Coordinates of C-alpha atoms in Angstrom, one line a residue:
M1 CA -23.5 165.9 283.2
M2 CA -26.6 167.9 283.7
K3 CA -27.4 169.9 280.3
P4 CA -29.4 173.0 280.2
R5 CA -33.0 172.7 279.9
V6 CA -35.3 174.9 278.0
L7 CA -38.6 175.7 280.1
V8 CA -41.5 176.5 277.9
I9 CA -44.1 178.2 280.2
L10 CA -47.4 180.2 279.1
L11 CA -47.8 183.2 281.2
F12 CA -51.3 185.3 281.0
V13 CA -51.1 188.7 282.8
A14 CA -53.7 191.4 282.7
G15 CA -52.6 194.2 280.6
A16 CA -49.8 194.6 278.1
A17 CA -46.8 193.7 280.1
L18 CA -46.7 190.0 278.8
V19 CA -48.4 189.0 275.8
P20 CA -48.5 185.7 273.8
R21 CA -46.5 185.7 270.8
S22 CA -46.4 182.7 268.3
A23 CA -43.0 183.0 267.2
A24 CA -40.6 185.2 268.7
A25 CA -41.1 184.7 272.5
A26 CA -38.9 184.5 275.7
V27 CA -37.5 181.3 277.1
I28 CA -36.1 180.0 280.3
L29 CA -32.9 178.1 280.6
R30 CA -32.1 176.3 283.7
S31 CA -29.3 174.8 285.4
K32 CA -28.3 173.8 289.1
P33 CA -24.8 175.1 289.9
F34 CA -24.8 174.1 293.7
L35 CA -26.8 171.8 295.9
G36 CA -30.3 173.6 296.5
V37 CA -29.4 176.3 293.9
T38 CA -31.2 176.6 290.6
H39 CA -30.2 179.1 288.1
H40 CA -33.1 180.2 285.7
R41 CA -32.0 182.7 282.7
I42 CA -34.7 184.4 281.0
I43 CA -34.1 185.7 277.4
E44 CA -36.3 187.6 274.9
R45 CA -34.7 188.6 271.6
L46 CA -37.8 189.7 269.8
D47 CA -37.1 187.3 266.8
D48 CA -36.7 183.6 265.8
A49 CA -33.7 183.2 268.0
T50 CA -36.0 182.6 271.1
A51 CA -39.5 180.9 270.5
G52 CA -40.7 180.0 273.9
G53 CA -44.3 179.9 275.3
F54 CA -44.8 183.6 276.6
A55 CA -43.3 187.0 275.4
L56 CA -41.9 190.0 276.7
P57 CA -42.5 193.4 275.1
R58 CA -38.8 194.1 274.6
E59 CA -35.4 192.6 274.4
V60 CA -34.6 191.3 277.9
V61 CA -32.0 189.2 279.6
A62 CA -32.8 188.2 283.4
D63 CA -31.2 185.8 285.9
V64 CA -33.3 184.0 288.6
L65 CA -31.9 182.1 291.5
V66 CA -34.3 179.7 293.5
I67 CA -32.5 178.6 296.8
D68 CA -33.5 176.0 299.1
P69 CA -32.2 177.4 302.4
T70 CA -32.3 173.7 304.2
A71 CA -29.9 172.3 301.4
P72 CA -26.7 170.9 303.1
G73 CA -24.1 173.6 303.0
I74 CA -26.5 176.8 302.4
D75 CA -25.8 179.8 304.5
F76 CA -25.9 183.5 304.1
T77 CA -24.3 186.6 305.2
L78 CA -24.2 190.3 304.6
Q79 CA -21.5 192.8 304.0
P80 CA -20.0 193.7 307.3
D81 CA -20.0 197.5 308.7
N82 CA -16.8 199.7 308.6
G83 CA -16.1 199.3 312.2
E84 CA -13.8 202.2 313.0
K85 CA -13.4 203.5 309.6
P86 CA -15.3 206.6 308.1
G87 CA -19.0 205.7 307.1
E88 CA -21.2 202.6 307.5
V89 CA -19.5 200.8 304.8
T90 CA -16.7 200.7 302.3
R91 CA -17.7 200.4 298.6
I92 CA -16.5 197.1 296.9
T93 CA -17.4 195.0 294.1
T94 CA -19.7 192.2 294.9
R95 CA -17.1 189.9 293.1
A96 CA -14.4 190.9 295.4
L97 CA -16.5 190.4 298.4
V98 CA -17.4 186.9 297.5
D99 CA -13.7 185.9 296.9
A100 CA -12.6 187.7 299.9
L101 CA -15.1 185.5 302.0
G102 CA -14.7 182.3 300.1
A103 CA -18.4 182.2 299.1
Q104 CA -20.1 181.0 296.0
I105 CA -22.7 183.4 295.2
G106 CA -23.2 187.3 295.4
V107 CA -25.6 189.9 294.5
N108 CA -25.3 193.6 295.1
G109 CA -27.5 195.1 297.9
D110 CA -28.8 198.3 299.1
F111 CA -28.9 201.8 297.6
Y112 CA -26.2 204.1 299.1
D113 CA -25.2 207.6 299.4
T114 CA -23.7 208.7 296.2
K115 CA -22.2 212.1 297.7
P116 CA -21.1 210.9 301.2
P117 CA -19.3 213.6 303.4
Y118 CA -16.3 211.5 304.0
E119 CA -12.8 212.3 302.5
H120 CA -11.4 208.9 300.8
E121 CA -9.0 207.9 298.3
P122 CA -8.9 204.9 296.1
P123 CA -9.0 201.7 297.1
D124 CA -11.2 203.0 299.9
F125 CA -14.4 204.6 299.2
F126 CA -16.4 205.1 302.4
T127 CA -20.3 205.8 302.2
D128 CA -23.4 205.0 304.1
V129 CA -26.4 202.9 302.8
I130 CA -29.8 204.1 302.9
H131 CA -31.9 201.8 304.6
L132 CA -32.1 199.5 307.5
N133 CA -29.0 196.9 307.2
V134 CA -28.1 194.2 309.8
A135 CA -25.1 191.7 309.2
E136 CA -24.8 188.8 311.5
G137 CA -27.1 190.4 314.0
R138 CA -25.2 193.6 314.1
P139 CA -27.0 196.7 312.8
Y140 CA -25.3 199.3 311.1
S141 CA -27.9 201.4 309.3
H142 CA -31.3 202.8 310.6
N143 CA -34.7 202.9 308.8
Y144 CA -34.6 205.6 306.3
A145 CA -38.5 206.0 306.4
P146 CA -41.2 204.0 308.1
G147 CA -43.2 201.4 306.0
R148 CA -40.1 200.7 303.7
P149 CA -39.7 196.9 302.7
V150 CA -37.0 195.1 304.7
F151 CA -35.8 191.4 303.8
N152 CA -34.6 189.4 306.9
L153 CA -32.6 186.0 306.8
D154 CA -32.7 184.6 310.4
E155 CA -30.1 182.4 312.0
D156 CA -32.0 179.4 310.4
N157 CA -31.6 181.0 307.1
R158 CA -35.6 181.4 306.9
G159 CA -36.4 184.5 304.6
R160 CA -39.1 187.1 305.4
V161 CA -40.3 190.3 303.9
L162 CA -40.9 192.9 307.0
I163 CA -42.0 196.3 307.2
A164 CA -39.8 198.9 308.3
G165 CA -40.4 200.7 311.8
A166 CA -40.0 204.3 312.8
A167 CA -37.3 206.5 310.9
G168 CA -34.1 206.4 312.7
T169 CA -34.6 203.2 314.3
H170 CA -33.5 199.6 313.9
N171 CA -37.1 197.9 314.2
T172 CA -39.6 196.6 312.1
V173 CA -43.4 196.7 312.6
E174 CA -43.3 192.9 313.2
D175 CA -40.7 193.7 316.1
V176 CA -38.8 190.4 315.1
S177 CA -35.3 189.7 315.8
L178 CA -32.9 190.8 312.8
F179 CA -30.1 188.8 311.6
N180 CA -29.0 189.5 307.9
A181 CA -31.3 192.2 307.0
I182 CA -31.2 194.6 303.9
G183 CA -33.8 197.3 303.2
G184 CA -35.1 198.3 299.6
N185 CA -37.1 201.0 298.3
Q186 CA -40.0 199.5 297.1
R187 CA -42.2 196.2 297.9
L188 CA -43.1 194.5 294.5
V189 CA -44.9 191.7 295.8
A190 CA -46.9 191.0 298.7
D191 CA -48.8 187.8 299.6
G192 CA -48.6 186.7 296.0
K193 CA -50.0 190.1 294.6
N194 CA -48.3 192.8 292.4
V195 CA -48.1 195.7 294.9
T196 CA -45.5 197.8 292.9
P197 CA -46.3 201.5 293.1
D198 CA -47.3 203.6 290.0
D199 CA -44.3 206.1 290.0
Q200 CA -41.8 207.4 287.9
Y201 CA -39.1 204.9 289.4
A202 CA -41.3 201.9 288.9
N203 CA -42.0 202.7 285.5
A204 CA -38.5 203.2 284.2
L205 CA -36.9 200.8 282.1
N206 CA -33.7 200.0 283.9
P207 CA -31.6 197.2 285.2
H208 CA -32.8 196.0 288.5
T209 CA -32.0 193.5 291.3
A210 CA -34.8 192.0 293.6
L211 CA -34.9 189.6 296.7
G212 CA -37.7 187.6 297.8
V213 CA -39.3 184.4 299.1
T214 CA -41.6 181.8 297.7
Y215 CA -44.7 180.4 299.4
G216 CA -42.5 177.3 300.0
G217 CA -40.0 179.2 301.9
K218 CA -37.2 179.3 299.1
I219 CA -35.1 182.3 298.5
L220 CA -35.4 184.2 295.4
I221 CA -32.6 186.3 293.7
M222 CA -33.5 188.3 290.6
T223 CA -31.0 190.5 288.4
V224 CA -32.3 192.3 285.2
D225 CA -29.8 193.3 282.5
G226 CA -30.8 196.7 281.1
R227 CA -29.5 200.1 279.4
Q228 CA -28.2 197.8 276.5
D229 CA -30.3 198.1 273.2
S230 CA -30.7 195.0 271.2
Y231 CA -29.6 192.9 273.8
S232 CA -31.5 193.7 277.1
R233 CA -33.3 197.1 277.5
G234 CA -34.5 196.2 281.1
L235 CA -37.8 195.7 282.9
R236 CA -40.2 197.9 285.2
T237 CA -40.6 196.9 288.3
G238 CA -44.1 195.9 288.1
E239 CA -43.0 193.5 285.1
M240 CA -40.5 191.9 287.7
A241 CA -43.3 191.1 289.9
D242 CA -45.3 189.6 287.3
L243 CA -42.5 187.2 286.4
L244 CA -41.9 186.2 289.7
I245 CA -45.5 185.6 290.6
G246 CA -46.1 183.8 287.4
H247 CA -43.1 181.7 287.1
F248 CA -41.5 181.3 290.5
D249 CA -44.4 181.1 293.1
A250 CA -43.3 184.4 294.6
K251 CA -44.9 185.3 297.8
D252 CA -43.1 188.4 298.8
V253 CA -40.3 190.5 297.1
L254 CA -38.6 193.9 297.4
N255 CA -36.5 195.8 295.0
L256 CA -33.0 196.5 295.7
D257 CA -30.3 198.8 294.2
G258 CA -30.2 198.5 290.4
G259 CA -28.8 200.7 287.1
G260 CA -25.1 200.0 287.1
S261 CA -24.9 198.5 290.5
T262 CA -26.9 195.4 289.5
T263 CA -24.4 192.6 289.7
L264 CA -24.8 188.7 289.9
V265 CA -21.6 186.6 290.4
F266 CA -20.9 183.0 290.9
D267 CA -17.7 181.0 292.0
D268 CA -18.8 177.9 290.2
T269 CA -15.6 176.2 289.1
D270 CA -15.3 174.1 292.0
D271 CA -11.1 174.5 291.4
G272 CA -10.2 175.7 295.2
V273 CA -9.4 179.0 293.7
R274 CA -11.3 182.0 294.8
N275 CA -12.2 183.1 291.2
A276 CA -15.8 184.2 291.2
R277 CA -17.1 185.4 287.8
I278 CA -19.9 187.8 286.8
I279 CA -22.9 186.3 285.7
N280 CA -25.2 188.9 284.4
S281 CA -24.1 192.1 282.0
P282 CA -23.7 195.1 284.3
S283 CA -24.7 198.4 282.6
D284 CA -21.8 200.9 283.2
G285 CA -19.9 201.0 280.0
A286 CA -21.7 198.4 278.4
T287 CA -22.9 198.0 274.7
A288 CA -25.2 195.5 273.0
Q289 CA -22.1 193.4 271.9
T290 CA -20.0 193.6 275.2
P291 CA -20.9 193.6 279.0
G292 CA -20.0 196.6 281.3
T293 CA -17.9 196.9 283.9
E294 CA -18.8 196.2 287.6
R295 CA -19.2 198.7 289.9
L296 CA -18.0 199.4 293.5
V297 CA -21.4 198.9 295.4
A298 CA -22.3 199.8 299.2
N299 CA -22.9 196.1 300.1
S300 CA -23.9 192.8 298.8
L301 CA -25.6 189.6 300.0
V302 CA -23.5 186.4 299.7
V303 CA -24.4 182.9 299.5
F304 CA -22.2 179.7 300.6
A305 CA -23.2 176.6 299.0
K306 CA -21.6 173.2 298.1
P307 CA -20.9 172.5 294.2
N308 CA -23.1 170.2 292.3
P309 CA -20.5 167.6 290.7
E310 CA -23.4 167.1 287.6
Y311 CA -23.5 171.0 286.8
T312 CA -23.1 172.6 283.5
P313 CA -22.9 176.2 283.1
L314 CA -25.6 178.0 281.1
P315 CA -24.4 179.5 277.8
P316 CA -24.3 183.1 277.6
A317 CA -27.3 185.0 275.8
V318 CA -26.3 185.6 272.4
R319 CA -25.5 189.2 271.6
P320 CA -26.7 191.1 268.5
A321 CA -24.2 192.0 265.4
P322 CA -22.9 195.5 266.0
P323 CA -25.1 198.3 264.7
K324 CA -24.2 200.8 262.0
P325 CA -23.1 204.1 263.5
Q326 CA -24.9 207.4 263.2
P327 CA -24.2 209.4 260.1
L328 CA -21.5 212.2 261.1
L329 CA -21.9 216.1 261.2
T330 CA -19.9 217.5 258.4
E331 CA -20.7 221.0 259.1
R332 CA -20.2 223.5 262.0
T333 CA -23.2 222.9 264.3
V334 CA -24.3 224.8 267.1
F335 CA -25.9 222.6 269.9
E336 CA -27.5 225.2 271.9
T337 CA -28.0 229.1 271.6
F338 CA -30.6 229.4 274.3
E339 CA -32.6 231.8 272.3
K340 CA -35.9 230.1 272.6
D341 CA -35.3 228.0 275.6
L342 CA -32.7 226.1 277.6
G343 CA -33.0 223.4 275.1
R344 CA -30.9 220.3 276.0
F345 CA -29.6 221.9 279.2
A346 CA -33.2 222.3 280.7
D347 CA -32.6 219.9 283.6
P348 CA -31.7 221.5 287.0
P349 CA -28.2 221.6 288.0
A350 CA -28.6 219.4 290.8
T351 CA -30.1 216.7 288.6
S352 CA -26.9 214.4 288.4
G353 CA -26.0 211.9 291.0
S354 CA -22.3 212.5 289.9
G355 CA -22.3 215.8 291.2
R356 CA -21.1 216.9 294.5
G357 CA -21.9 219.6 297.0
V358 CA -24.4 221.3 294.6
A359 CA -27.6 222.4 296.5
D360 CA -31.0 221.6 295.0
T361 CA -31.6 225.5 295.2
S362 CA -29.1 226.1 292.3
T363 CA -30.9 227.2 289.2
S364 CA -30.5 227.9 285.4
Q365 CA -32.5 230.4 283.5
R366 CA -32.1 232.3 280.0
D367 CA -30.9 235.9 280.6
P368 CA -31.1 238.9 278.1
R369 CA -28.8 241.0 279.8
H370 CA -25.6 239.0 278.9
A371 CA -25.1 237.1 275.5
A372 CA -21.9 236.2 273.5
S373 CA -24.1 235.9 270.4
G374 CA -27.8 236.6 269.7
L375 CA -30.3 237.9 272.3
F376 CA -30.0 235.2 275.1
A377 CA -27.5 233.1 277.1
M378 CA -28.1 230.7 279.9
R379 CA -27.1 232.0 283.7
L380 CA -26.2 229.3 286.3
D381 CA -26.5 230.3 289.8
L382 CA -24.8 227.7 291.7
R383 CA -25.2 227.3 295.4
H384 CA -23.4 224.9 297.8
N385 CA -25.3 222.5 300.0
G386 CA -23.2 223.3 303.1
R387 CA -21.5 219.7 303.7
T388 CA -18.4 220.3 305.1
D389 CA -15.1 219.3 303.3
T390 CA -17.1 218.9 300.3
G391 CA -16.3 221.2 297.2
L392 CA -18.7 221.8 294.4
Q393 CA -19.1 219.5 291.2
V394 CA -22.1 220.2 288.8
R395 CA -22.5 217.9 285.9
L396 CA -24.9 219.9 283.9
L397 CA -26.5 217.3 281.6
S398 CA -27.2 217.8 277.8
G399 CA -30.3 216.0 276.9
G400 CA -30.4 214.2 280.1
A401 CA -27.3 212.4 279.2
E402 CA -28.8 210.1 277.0
P403 CA -27.1 209.8 273.4
R404 CA -30.4 209.7 271.4
N405 CA -31.3 213.2 272.9
N406 CA -27.8 214.3 271.6
L407 CA -28.2 214.0 267.9
H408 CA -28.5 216.7 265.6
Q409 CA -30.0 217.4 262.2
G410 CA -32.3 214.4 262.7
D411 CA -29.9 211.6 263.1
K412 CA -26.2 212.8 263.1
A413 CA -23.8 212.6 265.8
M414 CA -20.2 213.9 266.1
G415 CA -17.0 211.8 264.9
A416 CA -13.9 211.0 266.8
T417 CA -12.3 214.1 265.2
G418 CA -12.9 217.9 265.4
A419 CA -13.5 220.2 268.4
V420 CA -16.2 221.0 270.8
S421 CA -16.5 224.6 272.1
V422 CA -18.2 226.7 274.8
D423 CA -18.4 230.3 275.5
L424 CA -18.3 231.4 279.1
R425 CA -18.7 234.5 281.2
M426 CA -18.0 235.2 285.0
A427 CA -18.3 238.3 287.0
P428 CA -14.9 240.1 287.9
G429 CA -13.5 239.0 291.1
A430 CA -15.3 235.5 291.2
K431 CA -13.6 232.9 292.9
A432 CA -12.0 230.1 290.8
L433 CA -14.1 227.7 288.8
F434 CA -13.2 225.0 286.3
L435 CA -14.9 223.4 283.3
A436 CA -14.6 220.2 281.6
L437 CA -16.6 218.3 279.2
L438 CA -18.2 214.6 279.4
V439 CA -18.8 213.1 276.1
D440 CA -20.1 209.5 275.3
D441 CA -18.3 207.7 272.6
G442 CA -19.4 204.5 270.9
T443 CA -22.8 204.0 269.3
L444 CA -26.4 204.5 270.3
S445 CA -26.5 200.7 271.5
G446 CA -23.7 201.6 274.0
T447 CA -21.1 204.1 275.0
R448 CA -18.3 204.8 277.2
L449 CA -18.2 208.1 279.4
E450 CA -14.9 210.2 279.0
R451 CA -13.7 213.4 280.4
S452 CA -11.8 216.4 279.0
T453 CA -8.9 218.2 280.7
F454 CA -10.2 221.1 283.1
R455 CA -10.0 224.6 281.9
A456 CA -10.1 227.7 284.4
V457 CA -12.9 229.9 283.8
V458 CA -11.7 233.6 283.4
A459 CA -13.6 236.0 285.9
D460 CA -13.4 239.2 284.2
G461 CA -16.7 240.0 283.2
R462 CA -16.0 239.2 279.5
W463 CA -16.8 236.2 277.2
H464 CA -14.1 233.7 276.5
T465 CA -14.1 230.5 274.4
Y466 CA -13.2 227.2 275.6
T467 CA -12.3 224.4 273.1
W468 CA -11.4 220.9 273.4
S469 CA -10.3 218.8 270.3
L470 CA -11.7 215.2 270.2
N471 CA -8.8 213.8 268.5
N472 CA -6.1 215.2 270.9
P473 CA -5.2 212.3 273.3
D474 CA -3.9 214.9 275.9
H475 CA -7.4 216.3 276.3
W476 CA -9.0 213.3 277.7
H477 CA -9.4 211.1 280.6
G478 CA -11.4 207.8 281.3
F479 CA -14.7 208.7 283.5
A480 CA -17.5 206.1 283.9
G481 CA -16.3 203.0 282.0
G482 CA -14.1 205.1 279.5
N483 CA -10.8 204.3 278.3
G484 CA -9.6 208.1 278.1
V485 CA -9.3 208.2 274.3
I486 CA -12.1 209.3 272.0
D487 CA -12.4 206.3 269.6
G488 CA -16.2 206.8 268.3
P489 CA -17.3 206.0 265.9
N490 CA -19.8 208.1 267.3
V491 CA -19.3 210.9 270.0
F492 CA -22.3 212.4 271.8
L493 CA -21.9 215.4 274.3
D494 CA -23.0 214.2 277.9
S495 CA -22.6 217.4 280.0
L496 CA -20.7 220.5 280.9
Y497 CA -18.9 219.5 284.1
F498 CA -17.9 222.6 286.3
S499 CA -15.9 222.0 289.6
S500 CA -14.3 224.3 292.2
T501 CA -11.0 222.5 291.7
P502 CA -9.5 221.0 288.4
E503 CA -10.5 217.6 289.8
T504 CA -13.6 215.6 290.0
R505 CA -14.0 215.8 293.7
G506 CA -12.7 218.1 296.4
G507 CA -12.0 222.0 296.3
P508 CA -13.8 224.9 298.3
A509 CA -17.6 225.2 298.8
W510 CA -17.9 227.4 295.7
E511 CA -21.0 229.6 295.0
G512 CA -21.9 232.1 292.3
S513 CA -22.9 232.6 288.8
V514 CA -21.4 231.5 285.4
W515 CA -22.9 232.4 282.0
V516 CA -22.8 229.8 279.0
D517 CA -23.5 230.4 275.5
Q518 CA -23.0 229.0 272.2
V519 CA -22.3 225.2 272.8
R520 CA -20.9 224.0 269.2
F521 CA -19.0 221.4 267.3
E522 CA -16.6 222.2 264.5
P523 CA -15.6 219.0 262.8
A524 CA -12.6 220.4 260.9
A525 CA -11.2 222.3 264.0
T526 CA -8.3 221.1 265.9
H527 CA -7.1 222.6 269.2
N528 CA -3.7 221.6 270.7
H529 CA -3.6 224.0 273.8

């Protein structure tokens, strides 16, 4: 049986992205799950658990597949379009698609519209992908903008990174026939050089997915786990480019959808059963100790391959021991008073991708004319984006929805008991509006997002207090990776969630103003209504 090998390769890159380190350093494990497919796993723990020949600047777990498209049994396809159904595609997990097609490998694909104008109910979530996409010679999504990178696999499985033509077309600058093509937002490698742009997206640490080709014509698939402190914090896209150039002979590479969408799956049991498993550690609901849940993505690239009879799967990367929770707030704590500024609620109302129907012209500001306490409150002027059949849902982020930004008194967090309250005011006669809370529970190394029940905001021009008990199970529902129970050990306020209906989608196209004041936590309080 083939055993995993450890490759120790020294990599020197200009700048601080990759630096030599004598003891703690990254290693690359290798196995061959299928004929013509080599699976590499890069692990950096920043401790003596890894001691390879090059170092990454933070904890990282990444997977790279090198696929020989000429190997027996290798073939590719892209998720097809919706046909007569609404939208271009129906969101499905990568694993479900691999099982449905009887394939062996799958990786998530293009970015997609998170606020599609299509009415849908589970299990059908219709949406549109962002860039040029072609499945088996049939185009179903046009170019978003000229110059974006496009990866094409022709009918002979030869891979090539192309340049998108004019917006609204299915063309490329090279004017080649597209067979299985998928677009991305950034080109990372061009002719062996790192060409990653210097922008906010490229410089943020995130989970990522990349697709490319080597100088020898092999296909590269890379996933990077992220948002899992002490396990894998993610990479910048330029760091991905450096790794692929330095270790994998990358010629051309583009970046695909990442974040919680990043998913790599194998059906590698060779048991005749369609039972693909997740190879990486998705970030939605993940902690440093446990992987997250796979996301319904817009489309995926899948690979057919023949099993390798001498294959031994790579062991999972070792996860760190559970961290200690943050100390708990024991006294009544006001999170925001809006007396000096908007504080943790400074992000514009349309910032979150979880919102629906909210226009970019929606604003928030301090208002000295109305306050429940003190001299100022926050006034939200919410505008609808005009999409038909779409209500208004606004996820007003607290501290950018980052648990680290929602600590108080230095390092303290809420516990799983007590109550969160907020004061609201609406003008008399305003149309119905509802409020819920979103909270993260877990620890700083990983949380799950929970949603409270909705409360109708009273429209009488007076201030009213709305309270939710953290330890009342009737008040809570799972949201993104959540289980519908506030079980701590720490709890962090994620956002105030306004909706034109007591649901997370639908409702009328609400517009108007609402005032917010005195967001606070009372550890000893309970509220059962």
